[in-house]
Coordinates of C-alpha atoms in Angstrom, one line a residue:
X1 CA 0.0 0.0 0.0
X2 CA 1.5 3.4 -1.4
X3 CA 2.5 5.5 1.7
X4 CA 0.4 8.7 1.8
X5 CA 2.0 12.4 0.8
X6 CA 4.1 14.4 3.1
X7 CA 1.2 17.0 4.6
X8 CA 2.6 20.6 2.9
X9 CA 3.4 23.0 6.2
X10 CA 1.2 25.3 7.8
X11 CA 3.8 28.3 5.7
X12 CA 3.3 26.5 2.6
X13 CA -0.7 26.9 3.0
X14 CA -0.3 30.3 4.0
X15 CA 1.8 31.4 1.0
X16 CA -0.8 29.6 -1.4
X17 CA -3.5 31.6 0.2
X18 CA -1.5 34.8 0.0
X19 CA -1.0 34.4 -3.5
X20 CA -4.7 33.7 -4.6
X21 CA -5.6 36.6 -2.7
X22 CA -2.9 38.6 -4.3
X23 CA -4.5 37.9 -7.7
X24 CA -7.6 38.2 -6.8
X25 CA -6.8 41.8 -5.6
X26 CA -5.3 42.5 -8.9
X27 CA -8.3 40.7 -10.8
X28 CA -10.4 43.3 -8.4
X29 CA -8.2 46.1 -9.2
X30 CA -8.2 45.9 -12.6
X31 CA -12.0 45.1 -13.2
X32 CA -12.5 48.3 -11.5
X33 CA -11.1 50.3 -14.3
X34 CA -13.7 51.7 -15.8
X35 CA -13.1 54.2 -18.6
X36 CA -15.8 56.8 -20.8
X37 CA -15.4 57.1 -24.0
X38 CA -15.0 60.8 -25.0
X39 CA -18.0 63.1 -26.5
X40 CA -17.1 64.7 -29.8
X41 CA -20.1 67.2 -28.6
X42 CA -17.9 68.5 -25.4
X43 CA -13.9 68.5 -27.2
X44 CA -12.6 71.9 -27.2
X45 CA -10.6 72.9 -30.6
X46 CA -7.7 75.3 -30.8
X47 CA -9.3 76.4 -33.9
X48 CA -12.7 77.8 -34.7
X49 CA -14.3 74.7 -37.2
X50 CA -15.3 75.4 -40.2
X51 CA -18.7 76.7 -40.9
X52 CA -19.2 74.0 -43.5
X53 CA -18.3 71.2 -40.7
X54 CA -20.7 72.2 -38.2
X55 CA -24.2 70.2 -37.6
X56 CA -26.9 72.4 -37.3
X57 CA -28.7 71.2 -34.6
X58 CA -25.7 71.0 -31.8
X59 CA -23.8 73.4 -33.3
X60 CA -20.7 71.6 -32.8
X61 CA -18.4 69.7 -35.5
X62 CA -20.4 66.4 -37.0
X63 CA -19.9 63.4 -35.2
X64 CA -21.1 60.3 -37.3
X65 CA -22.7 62.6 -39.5
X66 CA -25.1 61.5 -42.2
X67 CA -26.7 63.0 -45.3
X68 CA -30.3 63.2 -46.4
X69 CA -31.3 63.5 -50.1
X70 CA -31.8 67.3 -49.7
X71 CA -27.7 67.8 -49.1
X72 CA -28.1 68.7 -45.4
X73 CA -25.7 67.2 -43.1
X74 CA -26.8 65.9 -39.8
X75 CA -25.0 64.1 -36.5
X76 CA -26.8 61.0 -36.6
X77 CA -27.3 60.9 -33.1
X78 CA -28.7 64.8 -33.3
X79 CA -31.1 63.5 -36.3
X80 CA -32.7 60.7 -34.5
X81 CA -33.1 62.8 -31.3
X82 CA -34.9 65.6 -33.9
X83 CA -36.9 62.6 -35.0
X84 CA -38.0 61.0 -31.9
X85 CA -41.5 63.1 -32.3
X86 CA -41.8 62.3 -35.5
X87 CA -42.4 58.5 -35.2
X88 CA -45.7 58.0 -36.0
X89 CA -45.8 61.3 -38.6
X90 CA -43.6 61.8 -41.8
X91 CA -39.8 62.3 -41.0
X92 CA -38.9 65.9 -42.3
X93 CA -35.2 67.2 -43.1
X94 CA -34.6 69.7 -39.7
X95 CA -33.3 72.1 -42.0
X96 CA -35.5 72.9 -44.9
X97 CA -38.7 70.6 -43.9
X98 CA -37.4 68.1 -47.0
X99 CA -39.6 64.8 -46.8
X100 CA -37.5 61.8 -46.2
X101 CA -39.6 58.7 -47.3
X102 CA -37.1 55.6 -46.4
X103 CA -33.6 54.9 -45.0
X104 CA -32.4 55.1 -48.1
X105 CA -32.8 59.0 -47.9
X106 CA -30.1 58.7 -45.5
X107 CA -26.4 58.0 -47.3
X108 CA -22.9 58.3 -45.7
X109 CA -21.1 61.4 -46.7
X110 CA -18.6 61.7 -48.8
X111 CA -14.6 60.4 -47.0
X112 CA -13.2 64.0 -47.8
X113 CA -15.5 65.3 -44.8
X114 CA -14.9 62.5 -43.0
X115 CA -11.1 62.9 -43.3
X116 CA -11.4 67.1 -42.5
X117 CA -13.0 66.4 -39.8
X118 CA -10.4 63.9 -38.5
X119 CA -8.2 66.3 -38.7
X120 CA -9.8 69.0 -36.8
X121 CA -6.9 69.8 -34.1
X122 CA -8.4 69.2 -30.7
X123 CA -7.2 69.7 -26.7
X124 CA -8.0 66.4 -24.2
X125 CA -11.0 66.2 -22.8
X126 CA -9.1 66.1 -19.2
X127 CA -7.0 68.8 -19.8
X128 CA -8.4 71.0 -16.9
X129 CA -7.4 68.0 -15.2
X130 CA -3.9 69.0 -16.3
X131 CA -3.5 67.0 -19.2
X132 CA -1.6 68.8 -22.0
X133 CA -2.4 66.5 -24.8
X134 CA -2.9 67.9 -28.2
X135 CA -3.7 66.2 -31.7
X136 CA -6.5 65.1 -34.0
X137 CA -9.7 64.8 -33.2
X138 CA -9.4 60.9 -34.8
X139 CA -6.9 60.1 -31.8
X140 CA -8.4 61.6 -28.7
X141 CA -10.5 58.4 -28.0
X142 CA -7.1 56.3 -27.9
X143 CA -5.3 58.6 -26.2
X144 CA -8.2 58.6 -23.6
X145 CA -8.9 55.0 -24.0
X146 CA -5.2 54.0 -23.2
X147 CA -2.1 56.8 -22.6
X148 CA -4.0 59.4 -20.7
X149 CA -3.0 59.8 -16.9
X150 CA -5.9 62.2 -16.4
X151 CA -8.6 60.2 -17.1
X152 CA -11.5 59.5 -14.2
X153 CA -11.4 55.5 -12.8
X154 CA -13.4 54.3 -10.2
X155 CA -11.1 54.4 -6.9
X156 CA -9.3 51.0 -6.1
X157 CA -10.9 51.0 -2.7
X158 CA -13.7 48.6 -2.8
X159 CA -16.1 51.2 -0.4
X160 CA -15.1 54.1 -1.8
X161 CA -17.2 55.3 -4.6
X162 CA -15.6 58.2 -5.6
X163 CA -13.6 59.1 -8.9
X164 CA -9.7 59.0 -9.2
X165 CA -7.3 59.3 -12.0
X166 CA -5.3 56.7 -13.9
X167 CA -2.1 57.9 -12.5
X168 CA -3.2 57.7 -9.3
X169 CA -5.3 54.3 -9.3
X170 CA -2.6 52.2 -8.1
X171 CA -1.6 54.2 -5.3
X172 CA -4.6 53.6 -3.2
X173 CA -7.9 55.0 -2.0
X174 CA -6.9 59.0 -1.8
X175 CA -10.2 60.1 -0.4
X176 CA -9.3 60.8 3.4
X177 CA -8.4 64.0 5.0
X178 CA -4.8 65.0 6.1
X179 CA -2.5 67.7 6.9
X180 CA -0.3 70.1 5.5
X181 CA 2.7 69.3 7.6
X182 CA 3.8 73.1 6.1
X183 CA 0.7 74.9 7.0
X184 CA -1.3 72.4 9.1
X185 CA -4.4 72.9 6.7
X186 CA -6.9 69.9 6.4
X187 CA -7.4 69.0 2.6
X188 CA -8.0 66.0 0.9
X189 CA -4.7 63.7 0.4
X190 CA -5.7 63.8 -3.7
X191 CA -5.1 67.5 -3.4
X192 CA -2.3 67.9 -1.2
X193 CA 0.7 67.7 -3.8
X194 CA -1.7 70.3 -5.6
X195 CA -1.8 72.2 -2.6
X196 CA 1.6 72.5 -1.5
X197 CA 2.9 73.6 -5.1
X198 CA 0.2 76.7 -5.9
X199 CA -1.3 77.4 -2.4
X200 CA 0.3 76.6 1.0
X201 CA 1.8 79.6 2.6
X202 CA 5.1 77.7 3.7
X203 CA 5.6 76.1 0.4
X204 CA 9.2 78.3 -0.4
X205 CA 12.5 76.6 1.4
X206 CA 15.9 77.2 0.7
X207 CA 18.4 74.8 -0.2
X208 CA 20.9 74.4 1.9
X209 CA 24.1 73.9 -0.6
X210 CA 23.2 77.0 -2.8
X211 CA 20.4 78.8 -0.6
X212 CA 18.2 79.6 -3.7
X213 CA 14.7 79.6 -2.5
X214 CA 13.0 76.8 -4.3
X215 CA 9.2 75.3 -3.7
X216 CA 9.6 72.4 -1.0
X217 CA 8.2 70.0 -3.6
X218 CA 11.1 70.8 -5.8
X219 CA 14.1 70.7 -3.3
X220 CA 14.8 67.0 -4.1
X221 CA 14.9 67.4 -8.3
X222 CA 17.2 70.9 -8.2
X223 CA 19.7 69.5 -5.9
X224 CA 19.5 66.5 -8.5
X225 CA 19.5 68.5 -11.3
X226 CA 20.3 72.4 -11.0
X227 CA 22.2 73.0 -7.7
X228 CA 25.6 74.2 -8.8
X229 CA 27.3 72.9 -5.2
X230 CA 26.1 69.4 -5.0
X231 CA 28.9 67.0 -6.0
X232 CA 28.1 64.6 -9.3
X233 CA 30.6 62.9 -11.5
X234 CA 31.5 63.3 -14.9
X235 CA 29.3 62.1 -17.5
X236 CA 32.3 60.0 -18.7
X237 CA 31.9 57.6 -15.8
X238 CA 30.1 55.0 -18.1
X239 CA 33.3 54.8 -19.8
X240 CA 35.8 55.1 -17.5
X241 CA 36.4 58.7 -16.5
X242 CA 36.5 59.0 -12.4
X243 CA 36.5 62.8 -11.8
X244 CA 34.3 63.8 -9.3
X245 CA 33.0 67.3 -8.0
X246 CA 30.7 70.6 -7.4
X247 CA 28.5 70.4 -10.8
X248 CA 30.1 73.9 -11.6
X249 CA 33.6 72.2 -11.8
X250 CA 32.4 68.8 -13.4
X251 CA 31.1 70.8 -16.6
X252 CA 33.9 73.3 -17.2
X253 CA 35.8 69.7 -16.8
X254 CA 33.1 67.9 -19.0
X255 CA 34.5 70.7 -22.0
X256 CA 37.8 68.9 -22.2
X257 CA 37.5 64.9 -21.2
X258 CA 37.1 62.9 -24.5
X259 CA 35.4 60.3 -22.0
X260 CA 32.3 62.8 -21.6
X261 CA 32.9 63.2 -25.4
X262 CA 32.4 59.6 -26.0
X263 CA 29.3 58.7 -23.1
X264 CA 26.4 59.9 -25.4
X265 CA 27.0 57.5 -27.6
X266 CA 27.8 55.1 -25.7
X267 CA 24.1 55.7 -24.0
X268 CA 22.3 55.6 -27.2
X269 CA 24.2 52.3 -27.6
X270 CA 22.7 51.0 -24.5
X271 CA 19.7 52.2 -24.9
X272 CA 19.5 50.5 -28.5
X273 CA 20.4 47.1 -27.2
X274 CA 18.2 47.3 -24.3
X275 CA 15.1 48.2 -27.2
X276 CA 16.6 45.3 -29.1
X277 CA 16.6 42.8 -26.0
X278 CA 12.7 44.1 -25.2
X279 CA 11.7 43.3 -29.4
X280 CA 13.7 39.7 -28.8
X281 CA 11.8 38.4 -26.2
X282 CA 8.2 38.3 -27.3
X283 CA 10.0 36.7 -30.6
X284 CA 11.9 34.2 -28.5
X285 CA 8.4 33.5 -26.8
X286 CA 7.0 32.9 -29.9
X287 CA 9.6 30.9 -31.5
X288 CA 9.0 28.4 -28.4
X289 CA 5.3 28.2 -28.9
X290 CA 5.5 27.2 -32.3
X291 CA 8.4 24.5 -31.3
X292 CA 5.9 23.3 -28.6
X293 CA 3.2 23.4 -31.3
X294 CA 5.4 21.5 -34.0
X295 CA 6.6 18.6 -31.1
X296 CA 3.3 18.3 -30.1
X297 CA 2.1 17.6 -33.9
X298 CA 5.0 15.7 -34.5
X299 CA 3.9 13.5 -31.7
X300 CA 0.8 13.4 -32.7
X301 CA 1.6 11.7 -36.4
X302 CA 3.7 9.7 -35.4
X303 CA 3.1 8.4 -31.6
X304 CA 4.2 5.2 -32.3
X305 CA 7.7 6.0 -33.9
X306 CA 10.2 6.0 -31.1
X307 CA 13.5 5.9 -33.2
X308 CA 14.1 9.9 -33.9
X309 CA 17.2 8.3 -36.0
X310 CA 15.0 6.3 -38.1
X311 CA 14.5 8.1 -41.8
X312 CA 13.0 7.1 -44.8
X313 CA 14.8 5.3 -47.5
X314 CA 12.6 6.0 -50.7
X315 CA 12.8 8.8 -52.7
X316 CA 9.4 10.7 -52.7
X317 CA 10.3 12.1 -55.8
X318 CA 10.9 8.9 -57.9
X319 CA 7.1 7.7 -58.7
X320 CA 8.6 4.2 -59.5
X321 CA 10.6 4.0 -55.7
X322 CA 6.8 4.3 -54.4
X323 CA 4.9 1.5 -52.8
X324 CA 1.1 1.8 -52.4
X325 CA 1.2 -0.8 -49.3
X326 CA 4.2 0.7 -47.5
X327 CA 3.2 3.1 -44.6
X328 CA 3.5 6.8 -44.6
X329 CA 7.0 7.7 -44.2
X330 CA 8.6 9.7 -41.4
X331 CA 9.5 13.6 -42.6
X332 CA 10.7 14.4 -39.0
X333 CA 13.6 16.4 -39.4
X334 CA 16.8 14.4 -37.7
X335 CA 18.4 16.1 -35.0
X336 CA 21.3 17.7 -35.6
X337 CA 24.3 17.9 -33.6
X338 CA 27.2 20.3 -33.1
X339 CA 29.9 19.7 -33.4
X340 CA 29.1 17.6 -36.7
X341 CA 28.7 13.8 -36.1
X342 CA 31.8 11.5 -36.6
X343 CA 32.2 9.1 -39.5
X344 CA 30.5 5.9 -38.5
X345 CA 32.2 2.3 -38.4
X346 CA 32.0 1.5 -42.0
X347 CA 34.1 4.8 -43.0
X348 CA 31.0 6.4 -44.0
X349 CA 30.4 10.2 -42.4
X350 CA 27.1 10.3 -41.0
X351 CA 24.4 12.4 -43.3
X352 CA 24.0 15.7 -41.6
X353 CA 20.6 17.1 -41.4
X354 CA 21.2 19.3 -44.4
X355 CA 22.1 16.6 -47.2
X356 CA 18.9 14.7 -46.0
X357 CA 16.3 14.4 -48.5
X358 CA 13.7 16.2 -46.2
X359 CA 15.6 19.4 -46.6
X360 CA 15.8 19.2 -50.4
X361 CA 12.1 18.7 -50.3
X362 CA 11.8 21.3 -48.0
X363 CA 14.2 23.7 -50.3
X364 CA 12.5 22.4 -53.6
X365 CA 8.7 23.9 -51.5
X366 CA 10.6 26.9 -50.4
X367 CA 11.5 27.7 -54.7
X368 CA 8.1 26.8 -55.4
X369 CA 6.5 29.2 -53.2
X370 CA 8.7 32.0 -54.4
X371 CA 8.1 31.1 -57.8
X372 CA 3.7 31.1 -57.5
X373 CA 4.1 34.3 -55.9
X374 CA 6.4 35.6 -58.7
X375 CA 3.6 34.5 -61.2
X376 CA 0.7 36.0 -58.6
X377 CA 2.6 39.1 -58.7
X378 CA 2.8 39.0 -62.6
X379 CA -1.0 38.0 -63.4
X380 CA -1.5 41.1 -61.1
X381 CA 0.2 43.6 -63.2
X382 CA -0.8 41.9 -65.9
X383 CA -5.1 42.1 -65.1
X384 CA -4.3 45.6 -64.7
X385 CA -2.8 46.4 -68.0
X386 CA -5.5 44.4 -69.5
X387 CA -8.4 46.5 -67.6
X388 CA -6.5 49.5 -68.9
X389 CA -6.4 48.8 -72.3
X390 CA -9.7 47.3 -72.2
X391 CA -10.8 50.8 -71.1
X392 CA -9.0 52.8 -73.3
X393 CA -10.3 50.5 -76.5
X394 CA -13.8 51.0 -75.3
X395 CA -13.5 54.6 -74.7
X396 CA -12.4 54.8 -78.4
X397 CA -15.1 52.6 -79.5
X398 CA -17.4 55.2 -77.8
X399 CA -16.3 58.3 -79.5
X400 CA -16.6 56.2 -83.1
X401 CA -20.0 55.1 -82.3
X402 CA -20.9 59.2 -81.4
X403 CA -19.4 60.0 -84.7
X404 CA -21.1 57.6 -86.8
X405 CA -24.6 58.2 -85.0
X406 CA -23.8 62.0 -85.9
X407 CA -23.1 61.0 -89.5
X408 CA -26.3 59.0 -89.5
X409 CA -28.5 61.6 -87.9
X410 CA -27.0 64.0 -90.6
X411 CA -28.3 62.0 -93.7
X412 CA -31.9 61.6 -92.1
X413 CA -31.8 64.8 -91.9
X414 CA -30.6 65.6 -95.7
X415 CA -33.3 62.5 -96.7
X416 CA -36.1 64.3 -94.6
X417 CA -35.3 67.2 -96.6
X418 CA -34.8 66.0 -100.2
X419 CA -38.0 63.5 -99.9
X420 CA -40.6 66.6 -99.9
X421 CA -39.0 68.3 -102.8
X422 CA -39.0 65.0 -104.5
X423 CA -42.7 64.7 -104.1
X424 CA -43.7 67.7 -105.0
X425 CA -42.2 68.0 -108.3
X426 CA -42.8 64.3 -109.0
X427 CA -46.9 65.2 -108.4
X428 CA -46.4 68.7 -110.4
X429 CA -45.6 66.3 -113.7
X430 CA -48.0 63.8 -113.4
X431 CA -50.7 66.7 -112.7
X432 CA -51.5 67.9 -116.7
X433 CA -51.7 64.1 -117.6
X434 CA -54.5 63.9 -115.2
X435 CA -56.5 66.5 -116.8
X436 CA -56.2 65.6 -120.0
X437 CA -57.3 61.6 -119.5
X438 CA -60.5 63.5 -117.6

């Protein structure tokens, strides 16, 4: 009788729990990011619009705008709300009181608005928010969908029911009151940073290397970035350079090192192989899916072919080499080896995966493929020469028919001319014969 499994330790069970609640806080989290799409109706354009752009019942730029047989343009959504007494009546255009009689009244309108209005230069809808996005109107729903810090999310708390922003969603519910530990004013803690940069009364400090009076939200980046007394090194330390000092003295020394010559590119170097690395590894987790996917298919074919050295012996090219009872040979690639095999005992090298008759079918499929889509690319060019000369001979055909109609028309005429004149004299001859047989 098997003995029974070690029982895991009380740690173990803990650490399992841990982890499922973990992802279920991050399953919770992130179904609780809720975003709007943006209103065309409410954008606000650094331009005025054009006049010819603007839908004339909301008075803003069209918006999935329509166009009824009368040549007014319409929002579609500002349409149907103009319709919605109009159900059990006649629909009317809003405009000129036009009568619109089916659907079919109602086409698309022509790409070229489409495409102006697309380009119609817009600000993002959270830009009071303090987003200062700017671009076409055609990608202000990505950038809200997807890039924009400033857009409203439900809080991550699970009883809070108040709006936060992207950026600030991962940081936790922000809906409590605090202190200024400057001022000692109660506020919100979503509106202190806000509130110690435009309004506290103690927001000004001086640094204590260079004594320039600075906000005390911005002490930490100027001493990083701007204080001329707080020691740095050279730029050149990437490469080698180990001069060290007040960031006065390291740039009049940065001037003359070739090593602070040299770093920029040696950054935009590492920066290029890191972007490399970061392409790479999706590709290297795609290349072993599809290896997974092949040895799993592989398997599958063949499940009961254990020998991975075993390869066929025919020649699937020869017809004649081909037996109708033998069983479907093996196309499994053989594994190869590095460094190459050795000869075997009969003197003989080994036959290397790329001398094996697998690969020349393999190369003889890869010719083929180039060569139909050589021949696709060819019938391509060639249907289009073909529908252009076709055109151009009927085009001429055309004008020769017009000609010919207009020589034709021009002898009716001259016939319905001549015939009259023919009668009459024809009846002024046979007239005194007439008389006299009376």
């Amino acid at each position: 009788m098997p003995s029974p499994g070690p029982i895991p330790f009380p740690a173990d069970r803990r650490s399992s729990r841990s982890s499922s609640a973990a992802n279920e806080h991050d399953d919770r989290m992130t179904s609780r990011i809720v975003k709007v799409p943006p209103e065309f109706q409410n954008l606000e354009y650094l331009t005025d619009p054009d006049s010819n752009l603007v839908c004339l019942i909301c008075h803003t730029p069209f918006d999935k705008p329509v166009q009824l047989s009368c040549e007014h343009y319409f929002c579609r959504e500002c349409l149907d709300h103009a319709w919605a007494p109009q159900q059990h009546t006649r629909r009317t255009c809003p405009t000129c009181r036009h009568a619109v009689e089916t659907d079919q009244d109602i086409r698309p309108v022509p790409k070229i608005v489409e495409t102006m209005l697309d380009e119609l230069v817009v600000k993002c809808p959270n830009s009071k928010a303090g987003c200062n996005w700017q671009a076409q109107r055609v990608n202000v729903r990505d950038h809200v969908m997807l890039y924009c810090e400033y857009t409203p999310v439900m809080c991550s708390a699970v009883d809070c029911r108040l709006p936060t922003t992207q950026k600030d969603f991962h940081k936790g519910c922000l809906h409590y009151t605090v202190s200024c530990e400057d001022c000692h004013t109660s506020l919100m803690k979503r509106d202190l940073e806000e509130h110690q940069r435009t309004s506290c009364a103690n927001r000004i400090t001086s640094c204590t290397l260079c004594s320039a009076e600075v906000l005390r939200l911005d002490l930490k980046p100027h001493i990083n970035n701007d204080c001329p007394k707080h020691v740095i090194s050279c730029q050149g330390t990437i490469v080698g350079c180990k001069f060290h000092a007040e960031r006065a003295q390291v740039i009049a020394h940065e001037a003359a090192c070739p090593m602070a010559t040299m770093a920029p590119h040696f950054r935009e170097q590492q920066a290029r192989i890191e972007r490399n690395e970061a392409r790479m590894e999706p590709l290297t987790r795609k290349v072993g899916i599809l290896e997974d996917g092949l040895t799993n298919i592989t398997n599958y074919l063949y499940p009961a072919n254990g020998n991975d050295t075993s390869f066929p012996v025919t020649d699937p090219l020869n017809a004649n080499d081909t037996d109708p009872q033998a069983p479907t040979p093996d196309f499994r690639l053989p594994p190869a080896s590095f460094p190459p095999v050795p000869p075997t005992t009969d003197g003989n090298a080994a036959q290397p995966p790329f001398d094996s008759q697998i690969h020349h079918l393999l190369t003889l499929h890869d010719s083929l493929r180039e060569e139909v889509s050589r021949i696709a690319n060819a019938l391509t060019d060639l249907d289009g020469r073909t529908n252009m000369m076709i055109i151009n001979e009927s085009q001429r055909t055309k004008d020769e028919m017009l000609h010919v109609n207009a020589a034709i028309s021009n002898m009716r005429m001259h016939l319905q001319w001549v015939n009259p004149r023919y009668h009459s004299r024809n009846g002024k001859r046979q007239q005194p014969n007439t008389r006299h047989w009376h």
